[in-house]
Amino acid sequence: EVQLVESGGGLVHPGRSLRLSCAASGSTFDDYAMHWVRQPPGKGLEWVSGISWNSGTIVYADSVKGRFTISRDNAKNSLYLQMNSLRAEDTAFYYCARKSHRETFFDYWGQGTLVTVSS
Amino acid sequence: QSALTQPASVSGSPGQSITISCTGTSSDVGGYNYVSWFQQHPGKAPKLIIYDVSNRPSGVSNLFSGSKSGNTASLTISGLQAEDEADYYCCSYRSGSTWVFGGGTKLTVL
């Protein structure tokens, strides 16, 4: 069974940095592109960033471009999100999601990790 | 990067059918058959219920169905059950290798 487990969330002051991790198991990690999706508490989903299986293609939402960096380590079955210059509006649950083999939808999601940006 | 447009809320009685719309543009919903739908219960991660406009993953009830016409996709739930009460989100590929979600629809089963 595919499992995605996020970690690294917490309370951070505006302007500071945080690094999220997503540990994958139950499938061949490097067969799949991976993405981050976030959800402010009580609000809707927002796509954040995606990375291809070999890190050759990386994309970001405009709202995080230049501040967030996505990466992966296939040897460790792990996905990362380095978040710099954090703002209050970055406060959200952050989910990692696997893109299907067809690459047309997200088929598995983690349970999310909460990032709170506040002074 | 504006979100896809969904109604904020819909409601129906057990056994009834409801439809949730998801309106985008020719750069996303209208341009690609890569619309998916997710169900989210409180405190839980989103769960895929429809992919590629109208396909159901294994294990998802056939009471859920999807369709698309032009720039608008739709999710229909036939024979509402109490456990269908949840938030529903559409998602589409958008040109430029990005993805976009709808604002979400809260379904209330009366």
PDB file of C-alpha atoms in Angstrom:
ATOM      1  CA  GLU A   1       0.000   0.000   0.000  1.00  0.00           C
ATOM      2  CA  VAL A   2       1.301   3.428  -0.934  1.00  0.00           C
ATOM      3  CA  GLN A   3       2.012   5.653   2.043  1.00  0.00           C
ATOM      4  CA  LEU A   4       3.131   9.267   2.084  1.00  0.00           C
ATOM      5  CA  VAL A   5       4.098  10.797   5.417  1.00  0.00           C
ATOM      6  CA  GLU A   6       4.864  14.493   5.730  1.00  0.00           C
ATOM      7  CA  SER A   7       6.933  16.022   8.499  1.00  0.00           C
ATOM      8  CA  GLY A   8       8.694  19.254   9.386  1.00  0.00           C
ATOM      9  CA  GLY A   9       5.741  21.540   9.990  1.00  0.00           C
ATOM     10  CA  GLY A  10       5.515  23.876  12.953  1.00  0.00           C
ATOM     11  CA  LEU A  11       5.317  27.469  14.123  1.00  0.00           C
ATOM     12  CA  VAL A  12       7.726  29.869  12.456  1.00  0.00           C
ATOM     13  CA  HIS A  13       8.129  33.645  12.471  1.00  0.00           C
ATOM     14  CA  PRO A  14       7.529  35.693   9.317  1.00  0.00           C
ATOM     15  CA  GLY A  15      10.626  35.921   7.164  1.00  0.00           C
ATOM     16  CA  ARG A  16      12.127  32.707   8.509  1.00  0.00           C
ATOM     17  CA  SER A  17      12.606  29.347   6.786  1.00  0.00           C
ATOM     18  CA  LEU A  18      11.294  25.824   7.163  1.00  0.00           C
ATOM     19  CA  ARG A  19      11.946  22.558   5.357  1.00  0.00           C
ATOM     20  CA  LEU A  20       9.219  19.993   4.860  1.00  0.00           C
ATOM     21  CA  SER A  21       9.825  16.336   4.100  1.00  0.00           C
ATOM     22  CA  CYS A  22       7.629  13.621   2.650  1.00  0.00           C
ATOM     23  CA  ALA A  23       8.622   9.978   3.114  1.00  0.00           C
ATOM     24  CA  ALA A  24       7.191   7.568   0.568  1.00  0.00           C
ATOM     25  CA  SER A  25       6.732   3.812   0.787  1.00  0.00           C
ATOM     26  CA  GLY A  26       4.780   1.057  -0.912  1.00  0.00           C
ATOM     27  CA  SER A  27       5.752   1.854  -4.488  1.00  0.00           C
ATOM     28  CA  THR A  28       8.798   2.587  -6.616  1.00  0.00           C
ATOM     29  CA  PHE A  29       9.313   6.214  -5.670  1.00  0.00           C
ATOM     30  CA  ASP A  30      11.384   7.191  -8.673  1.00  0.00           C
ATOM     31  CA  ASP A  31       8.689   6.035 -11.095  1.00  0.00           C
ATOM     32  CA  TYR A  32       6.508   8.997 -10.202  1.00  0.00           C
ATOM     33  CA  ALA A  33       6.389  12.774 -10.284  1.00  0.00           C
ATOM     34  CA  MET A  34       5.571  14.319  -6.917  1.00  0.00           C
ATOM     35  CA  HIS A  35       3.804  17.506  -5.912  1.00  0.00           C
ATOM     36  CA  TRP A  36       3.028  19.704  -2.925  1.00  0.00           C
ATOM     37  CA  VAL A  37      -0.492  21.034  -2.338  1.00  0.00           C
ATOM     38  CA  ARG A  38      -1.463  23.272   0.562  1.00  0.00           C
ATOM     39  CA  GLN A  39      -4.672  24.143   2.356  1.00  0.00           C
ATOM     40  CA  PRO A  40      -5.053  27.071   4.751  1.00  0.00           C
ATOM     41  CA  PRO A  41      -7.130  25.996   7.761  1.00  0.00           C
ATOM     42  CA  GLY A  42     -10.815  26.083   6.822  1.00  0.00           C
ATOM     43  CA  LYS A  43     -10.074  27.042   3.216  1.00  0.00           C
ATOM     44  CA  GLY A  44      -9.564  25.402  -0.167  1.00  0.00           C
ATOM     45  CA  LEU A  45      -6.734  23.507  -1.816  1.00  0.00           C
ATOM     46  CA  GLU A  46      -3.918  25.297  -3.630  1.00  0.00           C
ATOM     47  CA  TRP A  47      -1.346  23.611  -5.831  1.00  0.00           C
ATOM     48  CA  VAL A  48       2.162  24.683  -4.790  1.00  0.00           C
ATOM     49  CA  SER A  49       4.874  22.885  -6.738  1.00  0.00           C
ATOM     50  CA  GLY A  50       5.767  19.742  -8.660  1.00  0.00           C
ATOM     51  CA  ILE A  51       8.894  17.790  -9.604  1.00  0.00           C
ATOM     52  CA  SER A  52       9.359  15.086 -12.229  1.00  0.00           C
ATOM     53  CA  TRP A  53      10.703  11.643 -11.404  1.00  0.00           C
ATOM     54  CA  ASN A  54      14.286  12.613 -12.232  1.00  0.00           C
ATOM     55  CA  SER A  55      14.085  16.260 -11.048  1.00  0.00           C
ATOM     56  CA  GLY A  56      14.421  17.335 -14.670  1.00  0.00           C
ATOM     57  CA  THR A  57      11.198  19.347 -14.625  1.00  0.00           C
ATOM     58  CA  ILE A  58      10.252  21.582 -11.701  1.00  0.00           C
ATOM     59  CA  VAL A  59       7.303  23.956 -11.579  1.00  0.00           C
ATOM     60  CA  TYR A  60       5.940  26.390  -9.005  1.00  0.00           C
ATOM     61  CA  ALA A  61       2.818  28.397  -8.365  1.00  0.00           C
ATOM     62  CA  ASP A  62       3.356  32.126  -8.792  1.00  0.00           C
ATOM     63  CA  SER A  63       2.548  32.623  -5.104  1.00  0.00           C
ATOM     64  CA  VAL A  64       5.698  30.749  -4.006  1.00  0.00           C
ATOM     65  CA  LYS A  65       8.052  31.191  -6.951  1.00  0.00           C
ATOM     66  CA  GLY A  66      11.430  32.484  -5.826  1.00  0.00           C
ATOM     67  CA  ARG A  67      10.776  31.610  -2.168  1.00  0.00           C
ATOM     68  CA  PHE A  68      10.122  27.855  -2.181  1.00  0.00           C
ATOM     69  CA  THR A  69      12.331  25.107  -3.602  1.00  0.00           C
ATOM     70  CA  ILE A  70      11.148  21.576  -4.276  1.00  0.00           C
ATOM     71  CA  SER A  71      13.598  18.679  -4.419  1.00  0.00           C
ATOM     72  CA  ARG A  72      13.706  14.922  -4.094  1.00  0.00           C
ATOM     73  CA  ASP A  73      16.132  12.185  -3.137  1.00  0.00           C
ATOM     74  CA  ASN A  74      15.126   8.980  -4.889  1.00  0.00           C
ATOM     75  CA  ALA A  75      17.703   6.966  -2.936  1.00  0.00           C
ATOM     76  CA  LYS A  76      15.887   7.978   0.254  1.00  0.00           C
ATOM     77  CA  ASN A  77      12.353   7.789  -1.193  1.00  0.00           C
ATOM     78  CA  SER A  78      11.857  11.349  -0.043  1.00  0.00           C
ATOM     79  CA  LEU A  79      10.414  14.624  -1.296  1.00  0.00           C
ATOM     80  CA  TYR A  80      11.270  18.010   0.172  1.00  0.00           C
ATOM     81  CA  LEU A  81      10.010  21.570   0.191  1.00  0.00           C
ATOM     82  CA  GLN A  82      12.401  24.293   1.319  1.00  0.00           C
ATOM     83  CA  MET A  83      10.342  27.325   2.269  1.00  0.00           C
ATOM     84  CA  ASN A  84      12.137  30.648   2.682  1.00  0.00           C
ATOM     85  CA  SER A  85      10.903  34.182   3.423  1.00  0.00           C
ATOM     86  CA  LEU A  86       7.736  32.786   4.915  1.00  0.00           C
ATOM     87  CA  ARG A  87       4.648  34.971   5.138  1.00  0.00           C
ATOM     88  CA  ALA A  88       1.463  34.784   7.176  1.00  0.00           C
ATOM     89  CA  GLU A  89      -0.408  33.735   4.038  1.00  0.00           C
ATOM     90  CA  ASP A  90       1.776  30.617   3.778  1.00  0.00           C
ATOM     91  CA  THR A  91       0.043  29.265   6.884  1.00  0.00           C
ATOM     92  CA  ALA A  92      -1.553  26.003   5.778  1.00  0.00           C
ATOM     93  CA  PHE A  93      -1.603  22.258   5.902  1.00  0.00           C
ATOM     94  CA  TYR A  94       0.945  21.053   3.368  1.00  0.00           C
ATOM     95  CA  TYR A  95       0.226  17.780   1.591  1.00  0.00           C
ATOM     96  CA  CYS A  96       2.554  15.805  -0.614  1.00  0.00           C
ATOM     97  CA  ALA A  97       0.785  14.079  -3.473  1.00  0.00           C
ATOM     98  CA  ARG A  98       1.892  11.513  -5.997  1.00  0.00           C
ATOM     99  CA  LYS A  99       1.112  12.096  -9.639  1.00  0.00           C
ATOM    100  CA  SER A 100      -0.275   9.013 -11.358  1.00  0.00           C
ATOM    101  CA  HIS A 101       1.631   7.062 -13.998  1.00  0.00           C
ATOM    102  CA  ARG A 102      -0.599   8.741 -16.588  1.00  0.00           C
ATOM    103  CA  GLU A 103       0.543  12.058 -15.091  1.00  0.00           C
ATOM    104  CA  THR A 104      -2.970  13.444 -15.363  1.00  0.00           C
ATOM    105  CA  PHE A 105      -4.091  13.363 -11.734  1.00  0.00           C
ATOM    106  CA  PHE A 106      -2.904  12.998  -8.150  1.00  0.00           C
ATOM    107  CA  ASP A 107      -3.646   9.499  -6.945  1.00  0.00           C
ATOM    108  CA  TYR A 108      -2.175   9.319  -3.420  1.00  0.00           C
ATOM    109  CA  TRP A 109      -1.903  11.984  -0.742  1.00  0.00           C
ATOM    110  CA  GLY A 110      -0.245  12.184   2.635  1.00  0.00           C
ATOM    111  CA  GLN A 111      -2.073  13.280   5.774  1.00  0.00           C
ATOM    112  CA  GLY A 112      -0.470  16.710   5.752  1.00  0.00           C
ATOM    113  CA  THR A 113       1.740  18.763   8.052  1.00  0.00           C
ATOM    114  CA  LEU A 114       0.695  22.134   9.458  1.00  0.00           C
ATOM    115  CA  VAL A 115       2.857  25.190   8.927  1.00  0.00           C
ATOM    116  CA  THR A 116       1.925  28.248  10.963  1.00  0.00           C
ATOM    117  CA  VAL A 117       3.636  31.540  10.173  1.00  0.00           C
ATOM    118  CA  SER A 118       3.085  34.010  12.972  1.00  0.00           C
ATOM    119  CA  SER A 119       4.977  36.402  15.169  1.00  0.00           C
TER     120      SER A 119
ATOM    121  CA  GLN B   1      -3.359  32.041 -10.957  1.00  0.00           C
ATOM    122  CA  SER B   2      -7.098  32.148 -10.266  1.00  0.00           C
ATOM    123  CA  ALA B   3      -8.910  29.108  -8.976  1.00  0.00           C
ATOM    124  CA  LEU B   4     -11.591  27.215 -10.827  1.00  0.00           C
ATOM    125  CA  THR B   5     -15.128  28.306  -9.919  1.00  0.00           C
ATOM    126  CA  GLN B   6     -17.314  26.000  -7.851  1.00  0.00           C
ATOM    127  CA  PRO B   7     -20.506  26.746  -5.919  1.00  0.00           C
ATOM    128  CA  ALA B   8     -19.718  27.281  -2.254  1.00  0.00           C
ATOM    129  CA  SER B   9     -22.391  24.859  -1.125  1.00  0.00           C
ATOM    130  CA  VAL B  10     -24.977  22.364  -2.345  1.00  0.00           C
ATOM    131  CA  SER B  11     -27.443  20.220  -0.459  1.00  0.00           C
ATOM    132  CA  GLY B  12     -29.757  17.315  -1.032  1.00  0.00           C
ATOM    133  CA  SER B  13     -31.804  14.703   0.741  1.00  0.00           C
ATOM    134  CA  PRO B  14     -30.807  11.037   1.007  1.00  0.00           C
ATOM    135  CA  GLY B  15     -31.513   9.227  -2.224  1.00  0.00           C
ATOM    136  CA  GLN B  16     -31.543  12.391  -4.303  1.00  0.00           C
ATOM    137  CA  SER B  17     -28.968  13.345  -6.930  1.00  0.00           C
ATOM    138  CA  ILE B  18     -26.843  16.492  -6.897  1.00  0.00           C
ATOM    139  CA  THR B  19     -24.438  18.036  -9.357  1.00  0.00           C
ATOM    140  CA  ILE B  20     -21.447  20.234  -8.594  1.00  0.00           C
ATOM    141  CA  SER B  21     -20.070  22.411 -11.369  1.00  0.00           C
ATOM    142  CA  CYS B  22     -16.485  23.479 -11.921  1.00  0.00           C
ATOM    143  CA  THR B  23     -15.865  26.303 -14.376  1.00  0.00           C
ATOM    144  CA  GLY B  24     -12.498  27.223 -15.785  1.00  0.00           C
ATOM    145  CA  THR B  25     -11.113  28.466 -19.075  1.00  0.00           C
ATOM    146  CA  SER B  26      -9.766  27.112 -22.343  1.00  0.00           C
ATOM    147  CA  SER B  27      -6.326  27.047 -20.682  1.00  0.00           C
ATOM    148  CA  ASP B  28      -7.395  24.456 -18.153  1.00  0.00           C
ATOM    149  CA  VAL B  29     -10.775  22.675 -17.982  1.00  0.00           C
ATOM    150  CA  GLY B  30     -11.717  23.396 -21.573  1.00  0.00           C
ATOM    151  CA  GLY B  31      -8.334  22.622 -23.052  1.00  0.00           C
ATOM    152  CA  TYR B  32      -7.546  19.259 -21.509  1.00  0.00           C
ATOM    153  CA  ASN B  33      -9.382  16.146 -20.367  1.00  0.00           C
ATOM    154  CA  TYR B  34      -7.374  16.164 -17.153  1.00  0.00           C
ATOM    155  CA  VAL B  35     -10.091  17.102 -14.692  1.00  0.00           C
ATOM    156  CA  SER B  36     -10.218  15.204 -11.426  1.00  0.00           C
ATOM    157  CA  TRP B  37     -12.432  15.416  -8.359  1.00  0.00           C
ATOM    158  CA  PHE B  38     -11.577  14.931  -4.714  1.00  0.00           C
ATOM    159  CA  GLN B  39     -13.700  14.287  -1.656  1.00  0.00           C
ATOM    160  CA  GLN B  40     -12.464  15.604   1.688  1.00  0.00           C
ATOM    161  CA  HIS B  41     -13.968  14.828   5.061  1.00  0.00           C
ATOM    162  CA  PRO B  42     -13.096  17.076   8.029  1.00  0.00           C
ATOM    163  CA  GLY B  43      -9.557  16.541   9.268  1.00  0.00           C
ATOM    164  CA  LYS B  44      -8.749  14.113   6.461  1.00  0.00           C
ATOM    165  CA  ALA B  45      -6.646  14.229   3.334  1.00  0.00           C
ATOM    166  CA  PRO B  46      -8.383  14.625  -0.028  1.00  0.00           C
ATOM    167  CA  LYS B  47      -9.476  11.375  -1.667  1.00  0.00           C
ATOM    168  CA  LEU B  48      -9.565  10.923  -5.444  1.00  0.00           C
ATOM    169  CA  ILE B  49     -13.049  10.013  -6.703  1.00  0.00           C
ATOM    170  CA  ILE B  50     -12.929  10.920 -10.418  1.00  0.00           C
ATOM    171  CA  TYR B  51      -9.989  11.294 -12.791  1.00  0.00           C
ATOM    172  CA  ASP B  52      -9.624  12.278 -16.437  1.00  0.00           C
ATOM    173  CA  VAL B  53     -13.112  13.864 -16.412  1.00  0.00           C
ATOM    174  CA  SER B  54     -15.195  10.736 -15.996  1.00  0.00           C
ATOM    175  CA  ASN B  55     -13.157   7.777 -14.753  1.00  0.00           C
ATOM    176  CA  ARG B  56     -13.584   6.249 -11.313  1.00  0.00           C
ATOM    177  CA  PRO B  57     -10.645   4.743  -9.417  1.00  0.00           C
ATOM    178  CA  SER B  58     -11.014   1.208  -8.206  1.00  0.00           C
ATOM    179  CA  GLY B  59     -13.087   1.079  -5.024  1.00  0.00           C
ATOM    180  CA  VAL B  60     -15.008   4.310  -5.615  1.00  0.00           C
ATOM    181  CA  SER B  61     -18.780   3.963  -5.702  1.00  0.00           C
ATOM    182  CA  ASN B  62     -20.448   4.052  -9.124  1.00  0.00           C
ATOM    183  CA  LEU B  63     -22.859   6.600  -7.653  1.00  0.00           C
ATOM    184  CA  PHE B  64     -20.151   9.155  -8.438  1.00  0.00           C
ATOM    185  CA  SER B  65     -19.859  10.272 -12.062  1.00  0.00           C
ATOM    186  CA  GLY B  66     -18.118  13.068 -13.932  1.00  0.00           C
ATOM    187  CA  SER B  67     -18.563  14.898 -17.199  1.00  0.00           C
ATOM    188  CA  LYS B  68     -17.391  17.963 -19.066  1.00  0.00           C
ATOM    189  CA  SER B  69     -18.826  20.418 -21.553  1.00  0.00           C
ATOM    190  CA  GLY B  70     -16.672  23.240 -22.833  1.00  0.00           C
ATOM    191  CA  ASN B  71     -14.993  25.030 -19.949  1.00  0.00           C
ATOM    192  CA  THR B  72     -17.231  23.454 -17.294  1.00  0.00           C
ATOM    193  CA  ALA B  73     -16.805  20.087 -15.628  1.00  0.00           C
ATOM    194  CA  SER B  74     -19.418  18.492 -13.420  1.00  0.00           C
ATOM    195  CA  LEU B  75     -19.546  15.929 -10.642  1.00  0.00           C
ATOM    196  CA  THR B  76     -22.821  14.119 -10.070  1.00  0.00           C
ATOM    197  CA  ILE B  77     -23.615  12.082  -6.996  1.00  0.00           C
ATOM    198  CA  SER B  78     -26.622   9.830  -7.509  1.00  0.00           C
ATOM    199  CA  GLY B  79     -28.506   8.413  -4.556  1.00  0.00           C
ATOM    200  CA  LEU B  80     -27.073  10.638  -1.847  1.00  0.00           C
ATOM    201  CA  GLN B  81     -26.002   8.955   1.359  1.00  0.00           C
ATOM    202  CA  ALA B  82     -25.182  10.492   4.712  1.00  0.00           C
ATOM    203  CA  GLU B  83     -21.507   9.614   4.331  1.00  0.00           C
ATOM    204  CA  ASP B  84     -21.306  11.680   1.141  1.00  0.00           C
ATOM    205  CA  GLU B  85     -21.462  14.825   3.270  1.00  0.00           C
ATOM    206  CA  ALA B  86     -18.023  16.366   2.731  1.00  0.00           C
ATOM    207  CA  ASP B  87     -16.140  19.031   0.808  1.00  0.00           C
ATOM    208  CA  TYR B  88     -15.561  18.407  -2.896  1.00  0.00           C
ATOM    209  CA  TYR B  89     -12.805  19.899  -5.021  1.00  0.00           C
ATOM    210  CA  CYS B  90     -12.219  19.829  -8.736  1.00  0.00           C
ATOM    211  CA  CYS B  91      -8.696  19.974 -10.138  1.00  0.00           C
ATOM    212  CA  SER B  92      -7.407  20.564 -13.646  1.00  0.00           C
ATOM    213  CA  TYR B  93      -4.146  20.648 -15.495  1.00  0.00           C
ATOM    214  CA  ARG B  94      -3.419  24.192 -16.666  1.00  0.00           C
ATOM    215  CA  SER B  95      -1.157  25.068 -19.572  1.00  0.00           C
ATOM    216  CA  GLY B  96       2.393  25.750 -18.460  1.00  0.00           C
ATOM    217  CA  SER B  97       2.687  22.466 -16.567  1.00  0.00           C
ATOM    218  CA  THR B  98       0.784  23.822 -13.588  1.00  0.00           C
ATOM    219  CA  TRP B  99      -2.331  22.621 -11.792  1.00  0.00           C
ATOM    220  CA  VAL B 100      -5.323  24.459 -10.425  1.00  0.00           C
ATOM    221  CA  PHE B 101      -8.031  23.550  -7.932  1.00  0.00           C
ATOM    222  CA  GLY B 102     -11.554  24.784  -7.529  1.00  0.00           C
ATOM    223  CA  GLY B 103     -12.512  26.746  -4.461  1.00  0.00           C
ATOM    224  CA  GLY B 104     -14.380  23.767  -3.038  1.00  0.00           C
ATOM    225  CA  THR B 105     -18.038  22.903  -2.504  1.00  0.00           C
ATOM    226  CA  LYS B 106     -19.541  21.900   0.827  1.00  0.00           C
ATOM    227  CA  LEU B 107     -22.132  19.174   0.358  1.00  0.00           C
ATOM    228  CA  THR B 108     -24.790  18.906   3.037  1.00  0.00           C
ATOM    229  CA  VAL B 109     -27.015  15.832   3.180  1.00  0.00           C
ATOM    230  CA  LEU B 110     -30.272  17.001   4.721  1.00  0.00           C
TER     231      LEU B 110
END
